[in-house]
Coordinates of N, CA and C in Angstrom, one line a residue:
M1 N 17.6 -18.0 -9.5 CA 17.8 -17.4 -8.2 C 17.5 -18.4 -7.2
S2 N 18.3 -18.5 -6.2 CA 18.2 -19.5 -5.1 C 17.0 -19.1 -4.2
P3 N 16.3 -20.1 -3.6 CA 15.2 -19.9 -2.7 C 15.6 -18.9 -1.6
L4 N 16.8 -18.9 -1.1 CA 17.2 -18.1 -0.1 C 17.2 -16.6 -0.5
K5 N 17.7 -16.4 -1.7 CA 17.7 -15.0 -2.3 C 16.3 -14.5 -2.5
R6 N 15.4 -15.4 -3.0 CA 14.0 -15.0 -3.2 C 13.4 -14.6 -1.9
L7 N 13.8 -15.2 -0.8 CA 13.2 -14.9 0.5 C 13.7 -13.5 1.0
T8 N 14.8 -13.0 0.5 CA 15.3 -11.7 1.0 C 14.6 -10.6 0.3
I9 N 13.9 -10.8 -0.8 CA 13.2 -9.8 -1.5 C 12.1 -9.1 -0.5
S10 N 12.2 -7.8 -0.4 CA 11.3 -7.2 0.5 C 9.8 -7.3 0.1
V11 N 8.9 -7.4 1.0 CA 7.5 -7.5 0.7 C 6.8 -6.4 1.6
L12 N 6.1 -5.5 0.9 CA 5.3 -4.5 1.6 C 3.8 -4.9 1.5
C13 N 3.1 -5.1 2.6 CA 1.8 -5.5 2.5 C 0.9 -4.6 3.3
A14 N -0.4 -4.5 2.9 CA -1.3 -3.8 3.7 C -1.8 -4.7 4.8
A15 N -2.2 -4.2 6.0 CA -2.7 -5.0 7.0 C -3.9 -5.7 6.6
S16 N -4.0 -7.0 6.9 CA -5.2 -7.8 6.6 C -6.3 -7.6 7.7
L17 N -7.5 -7.2 7.2 CA -8.6 -6.9 8.1 C -9.6 -8.0 7.9
V18 N -10.2 -8.5 9.0 CA -11.3 -9.5 8.9 C -12.4 -8.9 8.1
G19 N -12.8 -9.7 7.1 CA -14.0 -9.3 6.3 C -13.7 -8.4 5.1
T20 N -12.4 -8.0 4.9 CA -12.1 -7.1 3.9 C -11.0 -7.7 3.0
F21 N -10.8 -7.2 1.8 CA -9.8 -7.7 1.0 C -8.5 -6.9 1.3
S22 N -7.4 -7.6 1.3 CA -6.1 -7.0 1.5 C -5.2 -7.4 0.3
G23 N -4.1 -6.6 0.1 CA -3.2 -6.9 -1.0 C -1.9 -6.4 -0.8
C24 N -1.0 -6.8 -1.6 CA 0.4 -6.4 -1.6 C 1.1 -6.7 -2.9
K25 N 2.4 -6.3 -3.0 CA 3.1 -6.6 -4.2 C 4.5 -7.2 -3.9
R26 N 5.0 -8.0 -4.9 CA 6.4 -8.4 -4.8 C 6.9 -8.7 -6.2
P27 N 8.1 -8.2 -6.5 CA 8.6 -8.5 -7.9 C 9.1 -9.9 -8.0
W28 N 9.2 -10.4 -9.3 CA 9.9 -11.6 -9.5 C 11.0 -11.5 -10.4
F29 N 12.0 -12.3 -10.3 CA 13.3 -12.2 -11.1 C 13.7 -13.6 -11.6
S30 N 14.4 -13.6 -12.7 CA 15.0 -14.8 -13.2 C 15.9 -14.5 -14.4
N31 N 17.1 -14.5 -14.2 CA 18.0 -14.3 -15.3 C 17.7 -13.0 -16.1
N32 N 17.4 -11.9 -15.3 CA 17.1 -10.6 -15.9 C 15.9 -10.6 -16.8
R33 N 15.0 -11.5 -16.7 CA 13.8 -11.4 -17.5 C 12.6 -11.7 -16.6
A34 N 11.5 -11.0 -17.0 CA 10.3 -11.2 -16.2 C 9.7 -12.5 -16.5
E35 N 9.1 -13.2 -15.5 CA 8.4 -14.4 -15.7 C 7.1 -14.3 -15.1
Q36 N 6.1 -15.0 -15.7 CA 4.8 -15.2 -15.1 C 4.5 -16.7 -15.1
A37 N 5.3 -17.2 -14.7 CA 5.1 -18.6 -14.8 C 3.6 -19.0 -14.8
G38 N -19.5 -13.2 -5.8 CA -20.4 -13.5 -4.7 C -20.4 -15.0 -4.4
M39 N -19.2 -15.5 -3.9 CA -19.1 -16.9 -3.6 C -19.0 -17.2 -2.2
P40 N -19.7 -18.2 -1.6 CA -19.6 -18.5 -0.2 C -18.3 -19.1 0.1
A41 N -17.8 -18.8 1.3 CA -16.5 -19.4 1.7 C -16.6 -21.0 1.7
G42 N -15.5 -21.6 1.3 CA -15.4 -23.0 1.3 C -16.2 -23.7 0.1
S43 N -16.5 -22.9 -0.9 CA -17.3 -23.5 -2.0 C -16.4 -24.5 -2.8
A44 N -15.8 -24.0 -3.8 CA -14.9 -24.9 -4.7 C -13.5 -24.8 -4.2
T45 N -12.6 -25.7 -4.7 CA -11.2 -25.6 -4.5 C -10.5 -25.0 -5.7
S46 N -9.4 -24.4 -5.6 CA -8.7 -23.8 -6.7 C -7.6 -24.7 -7.1
P47 N -7.2 -24.7 -8.4 CA -6.1 -25.5 -8.9 C -4.8 -25.0 -8.4
S48 N -3.8 -25.8 -8.4 CA -2.5 -25.3 -8.0 C -2.0 -24.3 -9.1
P49 N -1.1 -23.4 -8.7 CA -0.7 -22.4 -9.7 C -0.3 -22.9 -11.0
C50 N 0.6 -23.9 -11.1 CA 1.1 -24.4 -12.4 C 0.1 -25.2 -13.1
S51 N -1.0 -25.6 -12.5 CA -2.0 -26.3 -13.3 C -3.0 -25.4 -14.0
I52 N -2.9 -24.1 -13.7 CA -3.7 -23.1 -14.5 C -2.9 -22.8 -15.8
S53 N -3.5 -23.3 -16.9 CA -2.8 -23.2 -18.1 C -2.9 -21.8 -18.7
F54 N -1.9 -21.3 -19.4 CA -1.9 -20.0 -20.0 C -2.2 -20.1 -21.5
S55 N -3.4 -19.7 -21.9 CA -3.8 -20.0 -23.3 C -3.4 -18.8 -24.2
G56 N -2.8 -17.7 -23.7 CA -2.6 -16.6 -24.5 C -3.5 -15.4 -24.1
N57 N -4.6 -15.8 -23.3 CA -5.5 -14.7 -22.9 C -4.9 -14.1 -21.6
F58 N -5.1 -12.8 -21.4 CA -4.6 -12.2 -20.2 C -5.6 -12.3 -19.0
V59 N -6.9 -12.7 -19.2 CA -7.8 -12.9 -18.2 C -8.1 -14.3 -18.0
N60 N -8.0 -14.8 -16.8 CA -8.2 -16.2 -16.4 C -9.1 -16.3 -15.2
D61 N -10.4 -16.4 -15.4 CA -11.3 -16.3 -14.2 C -11.7 -17.7 -13.8
T62 N -10.8 -18.3 -13.1 CA -11.1 -19.7 -12.6 C -12.2 -19.7 -11.5
A63 N -12.4 -18.6 -10.8 CA -13.4 -18.5 -9.7 C -14.7 -18.2 -10.3
E64 N -14.8 -17.8 -11.6 CA -16.1 -17.5 -12.2 C -16.8 -16.4 -11.6
V65 N -16.1 -15.3 -11.4 CA -16.8 -14.1 -10.8 C -16.9 -12.9 -11.8
L66 N -16.4 -13.1 -13.0 CA -16.5 -12.1 -14.0 C -17.6 -12.6 -15.1
N67 N -18.5 -11.8 -15.4 CA -19.4 -12.2 -16.5 C -18.7 -12.1 -17.8
D68 N -19.3 -12.7 -18.9 CA -18.7 -12.7 -20.2 C -18.4 -11.4 -20.8
E69 N -19.3 -10.4 -20.6 CA -19.1 -9.1 -21.1 C -17.9 -8.4 -20.5
A70 N -17.8 -8.5 -19.1 CA -16.7 -7.8 -18.4 C -15.4 -8.5 -18.8
E71 N -15.4 -9.8 -18.9 CA -14.2 -10.5 -19.2 C -13.7 -10.2 -20.6
S72 N -14.6 -10.1 -21.6 CA -14.2 -9.7 -22.9 C -13.7 -8.3 -23.0
K73 N -14.3 -7.4 -22.3 CA -13.9 -5.9 -22.3 C -12.5 -5.8 -21.7
L74 N -12.3 -6.5 -20.6 CA -11.0 -6.5 -19.9 C -9.9 -7.1 -20.7
E75 N -10.2 -8.2 -21.4 CA -9.3 -8.9 -22.3 C -8.9 -8.0 -23.4
Q76 N -9.8 -7.3 -24.0 CA -9.5 -6.3 -25.1 C -8.6 -5.2 -24.5
K77 N -8.9 -4.7 -23.4 CA -8.1 -3.6 -22.8 C -6.6 -4.1 -22.6
L78 N -6.5 -5.3 -22.0 CA -5.1 -5.8 -21.8 C -4.4 -6.1 -23.0
D79 N -5.1 -6.6 -24.1 CA -4.5 -6.8 -25.4 C -3.9 -5.5 -25.9
T80 N -4.8 -4.4 -25.8 CA -4.4 -3.1 -26.3 C -3.1 -2.6 -25.5
L81 N -3.1 -2.8 -24.2 CA -2.0 -2.5 -23.4 C -0.7 -3.2 -23.9
K82 N -0.8 -4.4 -24.2 CA 0.3 -5.2 -24.8 C 0.8 -4.5 -26.1
S83 N -0.1 -4.1 -26.9 CA 0.3 -3.5 -28.2 C 0.9 -2.1 -28.0
A84 N 0.2 -1.3 -27.2 CA 0.6 0.1 -27.0 C 1.8 0.3 -26.1
G85 N 1.8 -0.4 -25.0 CA 2.8 -0.2 -24.0 C 3.9 -1.3 -23.9
K86 N 3.7 -2.4 -24.6 CA 4.7 -3.5 -24.5 C 4.8 -4.0 -23.1
I87 N 3.6 -4.2 -22.5 CA 3.4 -4.7 -21.1 C 2.4 -5.8 -21.1
D88 N 2.7 -6.9 -20.5 CA 1.8 -8.0 -20.3 C 1.1 -7.7 -18.9
F89 N -0.2 -7.7 -18.8 CA -0.9 -7.6 -17.6 C -1.9 -8.7 -17.5
A90 N -1.7 -9.7 -16.7 CA -2.6 -10.8 -16.5 C -3.5 -10.6 -15.3
V91 N -4.7 -11.0 -15.4 CA -5.7 -10.9 -14.3 C -6.2 -12.3 -14.1
V92 N -6.0 -12.8 -12.8 CA -6.4 -14.2 -12.5 C -7.3 -14.2 -11.3
T93 N -8.4 -14.9 -11.3 CA -9.2 -15.1 -10.1 C -9.1 -16.6 -9.8
V94 N -9.0 -16.9 -8.4 CA -9.1 -18.3 -7.9 C -10.0 -18.3 -6.7
T95 N -10.6 -19.4 -6.4 CA -11.4 -19.5 -5.3 C -10.7 -19.3 -4.0
T96 N -9.5 -20.0 -3.9 CA -8.7 -19.9 -2.7 C -7.3 -20.4 -3.0
T97 N -6.3 -20.0 -2.3 CA -5.0 -20.5 -2.4 C -4.7 -21.5 -1.4
K98 N -5.8 -21.9 -0.7 CA -5.7 -22.9 0.4 C -4.7 -22.5 1.5
D99 N -3.8 -23.3 1.9 CA -2.9 -22.9 3.0 C -1.6 -22.2 2.4
Q100 N -1.6 -21.9 1.1 CA -0.4 -21.3 0.5 C -0.6 -19.8 0.6
P101 N 0.3 -19.0 1.1 CA 0.2 -17.5 1.1 C 0.0 -17.0 -0.4
I102 N -0.9 -16.0 -0.5 CA -1.3 -15.5 -1.8 C 0.0 -15.0 -2.6
A103 N 0.9 -14.4 -1.8 CA 2.1 -13.9 -2.5 C 2.9 -15.0 -3.1
D104 N 3.0 -16.2 -2.4 CA 3.7 -17.3 -2.9 C 3.0 -18.0 -4.1
Y105 N 1.7 -18.0 -4.0 CA 0.9 -18.6 -5.1 C 1.0 -17.8 -6.3
S106 N 0.9 -16.4 -6.2 CA 1.0 -15.5 -7.3 C 2.4 -15.6 -7.9
L107 N 3.5 -15.7 -7.1 CA 4.8 -15.8 -7.6 C 5.0 -17.1 -8.4
A108 N 4.5 -18.2 -7.9 CA 4.6 -19.5 -8.6 C 3.8 -19.4 -9.9
L109 N 2.7 -18.8 -10.0 CA 1.9 -18.6 -11.2 C 2.7 -17.8 -12.2
A110 N 3.2 -16.7 -11.7 CA 4.0 -15.8 -12.6 C 5.2 -16.5 -13.2
R111 N 5.9 -17.3 -12.4 CA 7.0 -18.1 -13.0 C 6.6 -19.1 -14.0
C112 N 5.5 -19.8 -13.7 CA 5.0 -20.9 -14.5 C 4.6 -20.4 -15.9
W113 N 3.9 -19.2 -15.9 CA 3.4 -18.6 -17.2 C 4.5 -17.9 -18.0
A114 N 5.5 -17.4 -17.4 CA 6.6 -16.7 -18.1 C 6.0 -15.6 -19.0
I115 N 5.0 -14.9 -18.5 CA 4.5 -13.7 -19.1 C 5.5 -12.6 -19.2
G116 N 5.5 -11.9 -20.3 CA 6.5 -10.8 -20.4 C 7.8 -11.1 -21.1
E117 N 8.0 -12.4 -21.3 CA 9.3 -12.7 -21.9 C 9.4 -12.3 -23.4
S118 N 8.2 -12.0 -24.0 CA 8.3 -11.6 -25.4 C 8.4 -10.0 -25.5
N119 N 8.4 -9.3 -24.4 CA 8.5 -7.9 -24.4 C 10.0 -7.5 -24.3
P120 N 10.4 -6.4 -25.0 CA 11.8 -6.1 -25.0 C 12.5 -6.0 -23.7
D121 N 11.8 -5.5 -22.6 CA 12.4 -5.4 -21.3 C 11.8 -6.3 -20.3
G122 N 10.9 -7.2 -20.7 CA 10.3 -8.1 -19.8 C 9.2 -7.5 -18.9
A123 N 8.6 -6.4 -19.3 CA 7.6 -5.7 -18.5 C 6.4 -6.6 -18.4
A124 N 6.0 -6.8 -17.2 CA 4.8 -7.7 -16.9 C 4.3 -7.5 -15.5
M125 N 2.9 -7.7 -15.4 CA 2.2 -7.6 -14.1 C 1.2 -8.7 -14.0
L126 N 0.9 -9.2 -12.8 CA -0.2 -10.2 -12.6 C -1.0 -9.8 -11.4
L127 N -2.3 -9.6 -11.6 CA -3.2 -9.3 -10.5 C -3.9 -10.6 -10.2
L128 N -3.8 -11.1 -8.9 CA -4.4 -12.3 -8.5 C -5.4 -12.0 -7.4
L129 N -6.7 -12.5 -7.5 CA -7.7 -12.3 -6.5 C -8.0 -13.7 -6.0
A130 N -8.0 -13.9 -4.7 CA -8.4 -15.2 -4.1 C -9.7 -14.9 -3.4
I131 N -10.8 -15.3 -4.0 CA -12.2 -14.8 -3.6 C -12.6 -15.2 -2.2
D132 N -12.5 -16.5 -1.9 CA -12.9 -17.0 -0.6 C -12.0 -16.5 0.5
D133 N -10.7 -16.3 0.2 CA -9.7 -15.8 1.1 C -9.8 -14.3 1.4
R134 N -10.5 -13.7 0.5 CA -10.7 -12.2 0.5 C -9.4 -11.5 0.5
K135 N -8.5 -11.9 -0.4 CA -7.2 -11.3 -0.6 C -6.9 -11.0 -2.1
W136 N -6.1 -10.1 -2.3 CA -5.6 -9.8 -3.7 C -4.1 -9.6 -3.6
H137 N -3.4 -9.8 -4.7 CA -2.0 -9.6 -4.7 C -1.5 -9.2 -6.1
M138 N -0.7 -8.2 -6.2 CA -0.1 -7.7 -7.5 C 1.3 -8.2 -7.6
Q139 N 1.6 -9.0 -8.6 CA 3.0 -9.4 -8.8 C 3.6 -8.6 -10.0
I140 N 4.8 -8.1 -9.9 CA 5.3 -7.2 -10.9 C 6.7 -7.7 -11.3
S141 N 7.1 -7.4 -12.5 CA 8.5 -7.7 -13.0 C 9.4 -6.6 -12.5
R142 N 10.7 -6.9 -12.5 CA 11.7 -5.9 -12.1 C 11.5 -4.6 -12.8
R143 N 11.3 -4.6 -14.1 CA 11.2 -3.4 -14.9 C 10.0 -2.6 -14.4
M144 N 8.9 -3.2 -14.1 CA 7.7 -2.5 -13.7 C 7.9 -1.9 -12.3
E145 N 8.7 -2.6 -11.5 CA 9.0 -2.1 -10.1 C 9.6 -0.6 -10.2
K146 N 10.2 -0.3 -11.3 CA 10.8 1.0 -11.4 C 9.8 2.1 -11.8
V147 N 8.6 1.7 -12.3 CA 7.7 2.7 -12.7 C 6.4 2.7 -11.9
L148 N 6.3 1.7 -11.0 CA 5.0 1.5 -10.2 C 5.4 1.2 -8.8
S149 N 5.1 2.1 -7.9 CA 5.5 1.9 -6.5 C 4.4 1.1 -5.7
N150 N 4.8 0.6 -4.6 CA 3.9 -0.2 -3.7 C 2.7 0.7 -3.3
E151 N 3.0 2.0 -3.0 CA 2.0 2.9 -2.6 C 1.0 3.1 -3.7
E152 N 1.4 3.2 -4.9 CA 0.5 3.3 -6.1 C -0.4 2.1 -6.3
I153 N 0.2 0.9 -6.1 CA -0.5 -0.3 -6.2 C -1.6 -0.3 -5.1
Q154 N -1.2 0.1 -3.9 CA -2.2 0.1 -2.8 C -3.3 1.1 -3.1
E155 N -3.0 2.3 -3.7 CA -4.0 3.2 -4.0 C -5.0 2.6 -5.1
A156 N -4.4 1.9 -6.1 CA -5.3 1.3 -7.0 C -6.2 0.2 -6.3
G157 N -5.6 -0.4 -5.4 CA -6.4 -1.4 -4.6 C -7.5 -0.8 -3.8
S158 N -7.2 0.4 -3.2 CA -8.2 1.1 -2.5 C -9.4 1.5 -3.3
Q159 N -9.2 1.7 -4.6 CA -10.3 2.0 -5.5 C -11.1 0.7 -5.9
M160 N -10.4 -0.4 -5.8 CA -11.0 -1.7 -6.1 C -11.8 -2.3 -5.0
T161 N -11.3 -2.2 -3.8 CA -11.9 -3.0 -2.7 C -13.3 -2.7 -2.3
P162 N -13.8 -1.4 -2.4 CA -15.2 -1.2 -2.1 C -16.1 -2.1 -3.0
Y163 N -15.7 -2.3 -4.3 CA -16.5 -3.1 -5.2 C -16.4 -4.5 -4.8
L164 N -15.2 -5.0 -4.4 CA -15.1 -6.4 -4.0 C -15.9 -6.7 -2.8
R165 N -16.0 -5.8 -1.9 CA -16.8 -6.0 -0.7 C -18.3 -6.2 -1.1
Q166 N -18.7 -5.5 -2.2 CA -20.1 -5.6 -2.7 C -20.3 -6.8 -3.6
L167 N -19.2 -7.6 -3.7 CA -19.2 -8.7 -4.7 C -19.3 -8.3 -6.1
N168 N -19.0 -7.0 -6.4 CA -19.0 -6.5 -7.8 C -17.6 -6.6 -8.3
Y169 N -17.2 -7.8 -8.6 CA -15.8 -8.1 -9.0 C -15.5 -7.5 -10.4
P170 N -16.4 -7.5 -11.4 CA -16.1 -6.9 -12.7 C -15.7 -5.4 -12.6
E171 N -16.5 -4.7 -11.8 CA -16.2 -3.2 -11.6 C -15.0 -3.0 -10.8
G172 N -14.8 -3.8 -9.8 CA -13.6 -3.6 -9.0 C -12.3 -3.9 -9.7
V173 N -12.2 -5.0 -10.5 CA -11.0 -5.3 -11.3 C -10.8 -4.2 -12.3
Q174 N -11.9 -3.7 -12.9 CA -11.8 -2.7 -14.0 C -11.2 -1.4 -13.3
K175 N -11.6 -1.0 -12.1 CA -11.1 0.2 -11.5 C -9.6 0.0 -11.2
F176 N -9.2 -1.2 -10.8 CA -7.8 -1.4 -10.5 C -6.9 -1.4 -11.7
V177 N -7.4 -2.0 -12.8 CA -6.7 -2.0 -14.1 C -6.5 -0.6 -14.6
D178 N -7.6 0.1 -14.6 CA -7.6 1.5 -15.2 C -6.7 2.4 -14.4
A179 N -6.7 2.3 -13.0 CA -5.8 3.1 -12.2 C -4.4 2.8 -12.5
T180 N -4.1 1.5 -12.6 CA -2.7 1.1 -12.9 C -2.2 1.6 -14.2
I181 N -3.0 1.4 -15.3 CA -2.6 1.9 -16.6 C -2.5 3.4 -16.6
N182 N -3.4 4.1 -16.0 CA -3.3 5.6 -15.9 C -2.0 6.1 -15.2
T183 N -1.5 5.3 -14.3 CA -0.3 5.6 -13.6 C 1.0 5.4 -14.4
I184 N 1.0 4.3 -15.1 CA 2.2 3.9 -15.8 C 2.3 4.4 -17.2
A185 N 1.2 4.8 -17.8 CA 1.3 5.3 -19.2 C 2.2 6.4 -19.5
P186 N 2.1 7.5 -18.7 CA 3.1 8.6 -19.0 C 4.5 8.3 -18.7
R187 N 4.7 7.4 -17.8 CA 6.1 7.0 -17.4 C 6.7 6.1 -18.5
R188 N 5.9 5.2 -19.1 CA 6.3 4.4 -20.1 C 6.2 5.0 -21.5
K189 N 5.6 6.2 -21.5 CA 5.5 7.0 -22.8 C 4.6 6.3 -23.8
F190 N 3.4 5.9 -23.4 CA 2.5 5.3 -24.4 C 1.1 5.9 -24.0
S191 N 0.2 5.8 -24.9 CA -1.2 6.2 -24.6 C -2.2 5.1 -25.1
M192 N -3.3 5.0 -24.4 CA -4.3 4.0 -24.8 C -5.3 4.7 -25.7
P193 N -5.9 4.0 -26.7 CA -6.9 4.6 -27.5 C -8.0 5.2 -26.7
A194 N -8.7 6.2 -27.1 CA -9.8 6.9 -26.3 C -10.8 5.9 -25.9
N195 N -11.2 4.9 -26.8 CA -12.3 4.0 -26.4 C -11.8 2.9 -25.4
E196 N -10.5 2.9 -25.0 CA -10.0 2.0 -24.1 C -9.7 2.6 -22.7
Q197 N -10.0 3.9 -22.6 CA -9.7 4.6 -21.4 C -10.9 4.7 -20.4

C-alpha cells in the first residue's frame, strides 16, 4: 500500500492529558494479510521499531517494567489465545518513541514483525506502551477491526490506565489484555481455559 493510502486510514484517538496515559488504535494492511512487522522521564532510549527482534514470544518488555512472574503469566495467556482463538496478540513496552508518534512507531513494529501471517485470516493485535511518553497504542489487523471497535479498545484502556498511573504496569497490562480477550472471545467463537481467565 502506498504511503498516501496509509495516511488516509482514519485514526480515532483519546485526548492526551498531561500526566496521564492516552491511547488509540489504527489497523494495518498489506496484500490482505495482517502484519506486525516506575521509570523517570528521560532515562534510557528505546530502540527503533525494526531493531526490536521478534523471538516468537508475544511479550517484549524492552522498558523493563514487567517482573518475571507477570511476564511469564502474560506470555502463557497470549500463547493460549493463539491456540484457542487463532489470534496473535503482542505486548511491547518501550521507554520512549522519541519524536516519532506512537501510532507510527507501533505501525512500523507491526509491519516489521509480520505477526498474524500464520493465522488463517491474519488476525493479530499489538499493544505498545511508551513509558516515559505516558502513551499507549493498540494496533490491529483488518480482521480484528471487524470484531473490536475503537470504543471497546478505549474501554479496555480505561481499565488499564489507573494502574499505569500508579506505575503498576503488570496489573494494568493484564487488565487490558483480559478485557480485550473477554470482548472478542464470543465473537470469534472460542473460549479460554478456566485457569487463563
